[in-house]
Structure formats: C-alpha cells, structure tokens
Coordinates of C-alpha atoms in Angstrom, one line a residue:
M1026 CA 96.0 100.5 76.2
D1027 CA 97.8 102.7 73.6
E1028 CA 101.0 101.4 72.1
D1029 CA 102.7 104.6 73.5
L1030 CA 101.4 103.8 77.0
K1031 CA 99.8 107.2 77.3
T1032 CA 96.3 106.0 77.8
G1033 CA 94.7 102.9 79.2
V1034 CA 91.6 101.5 80.9
T1035 CA 90.9 98.4 82.9
F1036 CA 87.5 96.8 83.7
Y1037 CA 86.8 94.3 86.4
G1038 CA 83.9 92.5 87.8
M1039 CA 82.9 89.8 90.2
H1040 CA 79.7 87.9 91.2
R1041 CA 79.5 85.6 94.2
N1042 CA 76.5 83.6 95.3
R1043 CA 76.9 81.6 98.5
Q1044 CA 74.1 79.6 100.2
P1045 CA 73.8 79.6 104.1
Y1046 CA 75.5 76.7 105.8
D1047 CA 74.2 74.9 109.0
K1048 CA 76.9 72.6 110.2
N1049 CA 75.3 71.2 113.3
K1050 CA 71.8 71.0 111.7
D1051 CA 70.1 73.0 114.5
G1052 CA 68.2 75.2 112.0
F1053 CA 70.5 78.2 112.4
S1054 CA 73.3 79.1 110.0
E1055 CA 77.0 79.1 111.0
I1056 CA 77.9 80.7 107.6
T1057 CA 75.7 83.5 106.2
E1058 CA 73.9 83.6 102.9
L1059 CA 75.8 86.0 100.6
N1060 CA 75.1 87.5 97.2
N1061 CA 77.7 90.0 96.0
T1062 CA 78.1 91.8 92.6
T1063 CA 81.0 94.1 92.1
F1064 CA 81.9 96.1 89.0
G1065 CA 84.6 98.7 88.5
T1066 CA 86.9 100.5 86.0
K1067 CA 90.2 102.3 86.2
A1068 CA 91.6 104.5 83.5
F1069 CA 94.7 106.8 83.1
F1070 CA 95.8 109.5 80.7
K1071 CA 99.2 111.0 80.3
P1072 CA 99.0 114.4 78.6
S1073 CA 102.8 114.6 78.8
D1074 CA 105.8 112.7 80.1
V1075 CA 105.6 114.5 83.5
N1076 CA 101.8 114.5 84.0
K1077 CA 99.3 111.7 84.7
I1078 CA 95.6 111.7 85.4
T1079 CA 93.9 108.6 86.9
V1080 CA 90.2 108.0 87.3
D1081 CA 88.6 105.0 89.1
F1082 CA 85.0 104.0 89.7
S1083 CA 83.3 101.0 91.3
T1084 CA 79.9 99.8 92.4
V1085 CA 79.1 97.1 95.0
Q1086 CA 75.7 95.5 95.6
E1087 CA 75.7 93.0 98.5
F1088 CA 73.1 91.0 100.3
R1089 CA 73.9 89.1 103.6
R1090 CA 71.6 87.1 105.8
G1091 CA 72.1 84.8 108.8
G1092 CA 69.8 83.1 111.2
D1093 CA 67.0 80.6 110.4
Q1094 CA 64.0 80.0 108.1
F1095 CA 65.5 81.7 105.1
N1096 CA 62.3 81.1 103.1
K1097 CA 60.4 83.6 105.3
S1098 CA 60.6 87.3 105.7
P1099 CA 63.0 88.3 108.5
H1100 CA 60.2 89.4 111.0
F1101 CA 58.6 85.9 110.7
T1102 CA 61.8 84.0 111.8
A1103 CA 63.2 83.2 115.2
I1104 CA 66.3 85.3 114.6
T1105 CA 67.7 87.0 111.6
E1106 CA 70.5 89.5 110.8
Q1107 CA 70.2 90.8 107.3
L1108 CA 72.0 93.6 105.4
E1109 CA 71.3 94.9 101.9
T1110 CA 74.1 97.3 100.9
N1111 CA 74.6 99.4 97.8
S1112 CA 77.8 101.5 97.3
L1113 CA 79.2 103.8 94.7
I1114 CA 82.9 104.7 94.9
G1115 CA 84.8 107.1 92.7
G1116 CA 88.2 108.8 92.7
L1117 CA 90.4 111.2 90.7
T1118 CA 94.2 111.6 91.0
Y1119 CA 96.6 114.0 89.3
D1120 CA 100.4 113.3 89.4
H1121 CA 103.0 115.8 88.3
Y1122 CA 106.7 114.9 88.2
L1123 CA 109.4 117.6 88.2
A1124 CA 112.1 117.7 85.6
D1125 CA 114.5 115.4 87.4
Y1126 CA 111.7 112.8 88.0
K1127 CA 112.9 112.5 91.6
Q1128 CA 110.2 114.8 92.9
K1129 CA 106.4 114.3 92.6
I1130 CA 103.3 116.2 93.5
S1131 CA 100.0 114.4 93.7
V1132 CA 96.5 115.8 94.2
Y1133 CA 93.7 113.4 94.8
A1134 CA 90.0 113.3 95.7
S1135 CA 87.6 110.4 96.2
G1136 CA 84.1 109.8 97.5
Q1137 CA 81.8 107.1 98.5
K1138 CA 78.0 106.9 98.8
T1139 CA 76.5 103.9 100.6
T1140 CA 72.9 103.0 101.5
R1141 CA 72.0 100.1 103.6
K1142 CA 68.8 98.3 104.7
S1143 CA 69.1 96.3 107.8
F1144 CA 67.2 93.9 110.0
Y1145 CA 68.4 92.8 113.5
G1146 CA 65.8 90.8 115.4
G1147 CA 63.2 88.0 115.2
L1148 CA 60.4 86.4 117.1
G1149 CA 62.4 84.2 119.4
E1150 CA 61.6 80.6 120.2
S1151 CA 58.1 81.0 121.7
P1152 CA 56.7 84.2 120.1
T1153 CA 54.0 86.2 121.7
A1154 CA 52.0 89.2 120.3
V1155 CA 54.7 91.5 121.9
D1156 CA 57.4 89.6 120.2
S1157 CA 55.7 90.0 116.8
L1158 CA 55.5 93.8 117.3
R1159 CA 59.2 93.9 118.4
A1160 CA 60.2 91.9 115.4
A1161 CA 58.4 94.2 113.0
N1162 CA 60.2 97.2 114.6
S1163 CA 63.7 95.8 113.8
Y1164 CA 64.0 97.2 110.3
G1165 CA 66.5 100.0 109.8
N1166 CA 68.1 102.2 107.2
T1167 CA 71.5 103.8 106.9
D1168 CA 72.7 106.5 104.6
D1169 CA 76.4 107.3 104.5
A1170 CA 78.4 109.7 102.4
S1171 CA 82.2 110.3 102.7
F1172 CA 84.7 112.4 100.9
V1173 CA 88.5 112.8 101.1
T1174 CA 90.8 115.1 99.2
G1175 CA 94.5 116.0 99.7
T1176 CA 97.9 116.7 98.2
Q1177 CA 101.2 114.9 98.7
Y1178 CA 104.8 115.8 97.9
T1179 CA 107.5 113.2 97.5
N1180 CA 111.3 113.8 97.1
N1181 CA 113.6 110.9 96.3
F1182 CA 117.2 111.5 97.2
E1183 CA 120.1 109.2 96.5
D1184 CA 119.1 106.8 99.3
D1185 CA 116.5 108.7 101.3
V1186 CA 112.9 109.6 100.7
F1187 CA 111.0 112.6 102.1
T1188 CA 107.2 112.6 102.0
A1189 CA 104.8 115.3 103.2
G1190 CA 101.1 116.1 102.7
I1191 CA 97.8 117.5 103.9
E1192 CA 94.4 115.8 103.8
F1193 CA 90.8 116.7 104.5
N1194 CA 88.0 114.2 105.0
Y1195 CA 84.3 114.5 105.6
N1196 CA 81.7 111.9 106.6
N1197 CA 77.9 112.2 107.0
T1198 CA 76.0 109.3 108.5
N1199 CA 72.3 109.0 109.2
D1200 CA 71.2 105.7 110.7
Q1201 CA 67.6 105.1 111.7
I1202 CA 65.5 102.3 113.3
P1203 CA 62.1 104.0 113.4
G1204 CA 60.4 101.2 115.4
Y1205 CA 62.7 101.8 118.3
Q1206 CA 63.0 105.5 117.8
R1207 CA 66.8 105.2 117.3
I1208 CA 68.5 107.9 115.2
I1209 CA 72.2 108.5 114.7
D1210 CA 72.8 111.7 112.8
Q1211 CA 76.5 112.4 112.7
K1212 CA 78.9 114.6 110.7
T1213 CA 82.6 114.5 111.1
K1214 CA 85.3 116.7 109.5
G1215 CA 89.0 116.0 109.8
L1216 CA 92.1 117.9 108.7
G1217 CA 95.4 116.1 108.8
T1218 CA 99.0 117.1 108.0
Y1219 CA 101.9 114.7 108.0
A1220 CA 105.6 114.4 107.1
Q1221 CA 108.0 111.4 107.1
Y1222 CA 111.6 110.7 106.3
E1223 CA 113.1 107.4 105.2
W1224 CA 116.7 107.5 106.2
K1225 CA 119.4 105.1 105.1
P1226 CA 122.8 106.2 106.5
L1227 CA 124.3 102.7 106.2
A1228 CA 123.8 99.8 103.9
A1229 CA 122.8 97.6 106.9
F1230 CA 120.6 100.2 108.6
K1231 CA 117.4 101.9 107.6
A1232 CA 115.0 104.1 109.6
L1233 CA 111.6 105.8 109.0
I1234 CA 110.5 108.6 111.2
G1235 CA 107.2 110.4 110.8
M1236 CA 104.7 112.7 112.5
R1237 CA 101.1 113.4 111.8
Y1238 CA 98.7 115.9 113.3
D1239 CA 94.9 115.4 113.0
H1240 CA 92.2 117.8 113.9
V1241 CA 88.7 116.3 114.0
F1242 CA 85.3 118.0 114.5
V1243 CA 82.4 115.8 115.5
D1244 CA 78.8 117.1 115.2
G1245 CA 76.3 114.4 116.2
Q1246 CA 72.8 114.0 117.4
Y1247 CA 71.9 110.6 119.0
H1248 CA 68.4 109.7 119.9
L1249 CA 67.1 106.4 121.5
Q1250 CA 63.5 106.3 122.7
D1251 CA 63.3 109.0 125.4
V1252 CA 67.1 109.5 125.6
E1253 CA 68.8 112.3 123.6
R1254 CA 72.5 113.0 123.4
S1255 CA 74.5 115.5 121.3
S1256 CA 78.1 116.2 120.6
K1257 CA 79.7 119.3 118.9
K1258 CA 83.4 119.2 119.8
N1259 CA 86.9 119.5 118.4
F1260 CA 89.7 117.0 119.0
G1261 CA 93.3 117.2 118.1
S1262 CA 96.1 114.7 118.3
W1263 CA 99.9 114.4 117.5
N1264 CA 100.8 110.9 116.2
P1265 CA 104.4 110.0 115.8
R1266 CA 105.8 106.8 114.2
L1267 CA 109.2 105.2 114.0
T1268 CA 110.5 102.1 112.3
I1269 CA 114.1 100.8 112.1
L1270 CA 115.6 97.9 110.1
Y1271 CA 119.1 96.6 110.9
D1272 CA 121.0 93.8 109.3
I1273 CA 123.0 92.4 112.2
N1274 CA 124.8 90.1 109.7
N1275 CA 124.1 88.3 106.5
S1276 CA 121.7 85.9 108.3
I1277 CA 120.0 87.9 111.1
Q1278 CA 117.8 90.9 110.6
F1279 CA 116.2 93.0 113.4
R1280 CA 113.1 95.1 112.9
G1281 CA 111.4 97.4 115.5
G1282 CA 108.8 100.0 115.5
Y1283 CA 106.5 102.4 117.4
A1284 CA 103.3 104.0 116.3
R1285 CA 100.7 106.1 118.0
G1286 CA 97.0 106.1 117.0
F1287 CA 93.8 107.7 118.2
R1288 CA 90.0 107.6 117.8
A1289 CA 87.9 110.7 118.5
P1290 CA 84.7 110.1 120.4
Q1291 CA 81.9 109.3 117.9
A1292 CA 79.5 106.6 116.9
F1293 CA 81.3 103.9 114.9
N1294 CA 80.0 101.4 112.5
E1295 CA 80.0 98.6 115.1
D1296 CA 77.8 100.7 117.4
M1297 CA 75.0 100.7 114.7
H1298 CA 74.9 96.9 114.9
V1299 CA 72.0 95.6 117.0
T1300 CA 72.4 92.3 118.9
S1301 CA 69.9 90.1 120.7
I1302 CA 70.3 88.7 124.2
G1303 CA 67.6 86.6 125.8
G1304 CA 65.1 87.8 123.2
K1305 CA 65.9 91.5 123.9
Q1306 CA 67.5 94.0 121.5
V1307 CA 70.7 95.5 122.7
F1308 CA 71.5 99.1 121.5
V1309 CA 74.7 101.1 122.0
L1310 CA 74.3 104.8 123.0
I1311 CA 77.2 107.2 122.9
G1312 CA 78.1 108.5 126.4
E1313 CA 78.6 112.0 127.7
N1314 CA 82.0 113.8 128.2
L1315 CA 84.0 111.1 126.4
K1316 CA 87.7 111.5 126.0
T1317 CA 89.8 110.6 122.9
E1318 CA 91.1 107.0 122.8
Y1319 CA 94.9 106.7 122.3
S1320 CA 97.0 103.7 121.4
N1321 CA 100.8 103.2 121.7
A1322 CA 101.9 100.1 119.7
Y1323 CA 105.4 98.6 120.0
T1324 CA 106.8 95.8 117.8
G1325 CA 110.1 94.0 117.5
S1326 CA 111.3 91.0 115.6
L1327 CA 114.3 88.9 114.6
N1328 CA 114.4 87.2 111.3
F1329 CA 117.0 84.4 110.8
N1330 CA 117.8 83.1 107.3
K1331 CA 120.3 80.4 106.6
N1332 CA 121.1 77.9 103.9
F1333 CA 122.4 74.5 104.7
G1334 CA 123.5 73.1 101.4
T1335 CA 120.4 73.0 99.2
T1336 CA 118.1 73.4 102.3
Q1337 CA 116.7 76.9 102.9
T1338 CA 115.6 77.8 106.4
S1339 CA 113.9 80.9 107.9
L1340 CA 112.9 81.6 111.5
L1341 CA 110.9 84.6 112.6
V1342 CA 110.5 85.6 116.2
E1343 CA 108.5 88.6 117.0
G1344 CA 106.7 90.3 119.8
F1345 CA 104.2 93.1 120.2
Y1346 CA 102.8 95.3 122.9
T1347 CA 99.9 97.8 122.6
Q1348 CA 98.7 100.1 125.4
L1349 CA 95.3 101.7 125.1
N1350 CA 94.5 104.9 127.1
N1351 CA 90.9 105.9 127.7
P1352 CA 89.7 102.8 125.6
F1353 CA 86.1 102.9 124.5
T1354 CA 84.0 100.2 126.1
T1355 CA 80.3 99.6 126.6
I1356 CA 78.5 99.3 129.9
L1357 CA 74.9 98.1 130.5
T1358 CA 73.0 101.1 131.9
S1359 CA 69.3 100.2 131.5
E1360 CA 67.1 97.2 130.8
S1361 CA 63.4 97.0 130.2
N1362 CA 61.0 94.3 128.8
D1363 CA 61.9 95.2 125.2
I1364 CA 65.5 96.5 125.0
M1365 CA 68.8 96.7 126.8
I1366 CA 70.9 99.9 126.5
E1367 CA 74.7 99.8 126.6
E1368 CA 76.5 103.1 126.9
M1369 CA 79.8 103.9 125.4
R1370 CA 82.3 105.1 128.0
N1371 CA 86.0 105.4 128.6
G1372 CA 87.8 102.7 130.4
T1373 CA 90.9 103.3 132.5
D1374 CA 93.5 101.2 130.6
A1375 CA 94.0 98.2 128.4
H1376 CA 97.1 96.2 127.3
V1377 CA 97.5 93.7 124.5
F1378 CA 100.8 91.8 124.2
G1379 CA 102.1 88.6 122.7
T1380 CA 104.6 86.7 120.7
N1381 CA 104.7 84.9 117.3
L1382 CA 106.9 82.2 115.9
E1383 CA 107.2 81.1 112.3
L1384 CA 109.5 78.5 110.8
N1385 CA 110.0 77.7 107.1
I1386 CA 112.1 74.9 105.8
A1387 CA 112.6 74.2 102.0
P1388 CA 114.7 71.1 101.5
S1389 CA 114.3 71.4 97.7
G1390 CA 112.4 73.3 95.1
V1391 CA 109.5 70.8 95.4
F1392 CA 108.8 70.6 99.1
T1393 CA 108.3 73.4 101.7
F1394 CA 107.5 72.9 105.3
Q1395 CA 105.9 75.6 107.4
A1396 CA 105.1 75.7 111.2
G1397 CA 104.2 78.5 113.6
G1398 CA 102.5 79.5 116.8
N1399 CA 101.4 82.6 118.7
H1400 CA 100.4 83.6 122.1
S1401 CA 98.6 86.8 123.1
T1402 CA 97.2 88.3 126.3
V1403 CA 94.7 91.1 126.9
T1404 CA 94.3 92.9 130.2
V1405 CA 91.6 95.6 130.7
S1406 CA 91.0 97.9 133.6
I1407 CA 87.6 99.7 133.6
S1408 CA 86.6 102.4 136.1
T1409 CA 83.0 102.7 135.0
I1410 CA 79.9 101.5 136.9
D1411 CA 77.1 99.3 135.9
C1412 CA 74.0 101.3 136.9
R1413 CA 70.9 99.5 135.6
S1414 CA 67.5 101.0 136.0

C-alpha cells in the first residue's frame, strides 16, 4: 500500500485437507472428505480524492466425497456422493463521491464461472449386473456462468440516508447426467430496481423503509429420459421491507421488521442433487404451470440490558413468523426399477414460527456466562396429488 493511501493490494489464500470421519465404524462416513484450495486478490486505486476503482479476483478448487470405500473409484463403492468444483470469480467497482462527500455513485460488475464434476450413486449392498450399469451411469457434469452489473446512488443527510439503484443479473446453467439422459439447460435474466430510506426523526427511534421490483425471465429446457419440459416465461414481483428500532428507555430496546421475498419457478441448485432411496436414484423434474413462490417474514424482539454494580446482564427475547404462498415442494410421480422421479409443484401454504431466548451475564471482566434456547414450528398444507405410475 502506498504511503498516500491511493493504491493498495491484498493477497489471500487457504488450503484445507480433511480426511473422512466414520464415528460409528459402520464403514460409511459421517463427515465428508474435503480438499479445498482458495486464492484471491483485491486491489484499489484512487486517481483522485473523489474517485476509487476496486478490482477483486479469486479462484476456488474443491473436492468433496462422502460414502464408503474411499480407496476405490465411486462406481465400485456401495454408495458415494462426490463433487469436484472449480470456480473463477472476478469483480470491478467504481465509486465517485460528489463534492460534499455526502453523496456517492457506485457502478459495479462481477462474474463467476464454475465447472463441476459429480457422482451420486453406487452399487448398493448386494450388487448385480444391473446395479453395476446404474452405478456407471451416475457421473454428471455442470457448467455454470453468472454475471451481475448495476449502479447505486447514496445520499447521506444529517441523520437520514437515501439509497437507490438498478441491477441486472444473468445466469446460464447446463447440468447433464448422460447415463440417465438428464439435461437441465436453463438461462435466467433479471432486472431489479430498488430504493430505501433510513429515517431517524428522534434520537430513540429509527426506521428503514424500502421497496424493490424484480422482473425475471426464465428460459429453460428440462429433459429426463423420455420426459421433456420447457419454460419461457416472465415473472415480476414487488417486494417491500420495513424495519423499526425504538429505545423504550435506557435499558429496553424494541426491534421489529417485515420483509417480502420471492422465487421465480426454475430449477435450483438443490434440484440438481441426486439422492438414493432403496438403491434407486431420485431425480427432481420441474413441473408445469408453476407459480411464483412468495414469503412474508415478520420479526420482533425485546433486548434488555442492565448493570447491577460490576455485573453486566443482557436478555434477548425474540419471535418470528414466516408465511409461504405457493411454496415449491416435490411430489413422487413415477417409479421404475431404476429411478424415482419427483416433480416440483406448488403447495397451498406453509408457516414457520418460533421464539428465541438468549441470556448473557458478565460478573467481571474475566467470566462471562451465556445461556439460550429456541423453539420453532413448521406447518405445511399441500394440495398436490401423488400419482405414481
């Protein structure tokens, strides 16, 4: 870094090597084998006092494997899940401050390229010739590229902050398991605009209110054996958010919030994972005429802080409630000697709610006692039908 702080660069790296762990000695790992190497750099340059350019780059190489018989190739084991992932990530950001330094305009772009080799399968406990063929079919390849660019404007007032921006993102995923004739070829494009205002009318009260609109276009081709599906649709969603913070007195603080989220119908990363049940491979196939999944999340908490002499105490009581509309769920629709097919469909409703308690007591600068507990409940209502064939 220069003495005038106008240029600087940072390098970082990590290597991790973890052997598989079999706690109950049954021959199958409870903790996967892991080999990870990460390297990256981040540099900045200030051509003037009001301009700054930041560049970052990183690369990740990771190998994960779980199952049994780690000295053999995956298709010679009873069961194996293995992933070999290589990722390149890069980004560029330009920040410009206006003359008063209270306003800032940022323009950014970043991209990621990931390739993955996978294996989900194995021979089972008593393999036959059919099992050997099925195991050899369980190799797959994934090629994923994503890009995001946008601009953001920030204005800092005396006590308030206004932020607004626009963002475009693109993702192209091609996932194949040739042995099972499974292909996911999906492209998504999204354009989002947002604005939020941090408002502090009183010393004891602070609020943040924001709104974001997202427009997503999904263009996908989904093939599994003799089943073909396609999607070429547009989805739009308004997503508000609100957070308030109120100091009831010097010891008690209340925090509450609401946020809305959504997921457009598409194949997600977890849908590309293949599981095994009873020696059969389980695949997820995207359904037809899917609706957008929405979530409404509410949170509230009370934080109590009080000193009793030299003893510091803190008690947090919080609750949360999340409602899901049209939640994505998977339903078993067909089963054969080799595979089981689960189809992604919309459920009717789902609710998640619970409470959390945390207590901290520090009688001195040497000792600190912490205790806590939580309780949560999930309720799901699904109107889909299991129609095996």
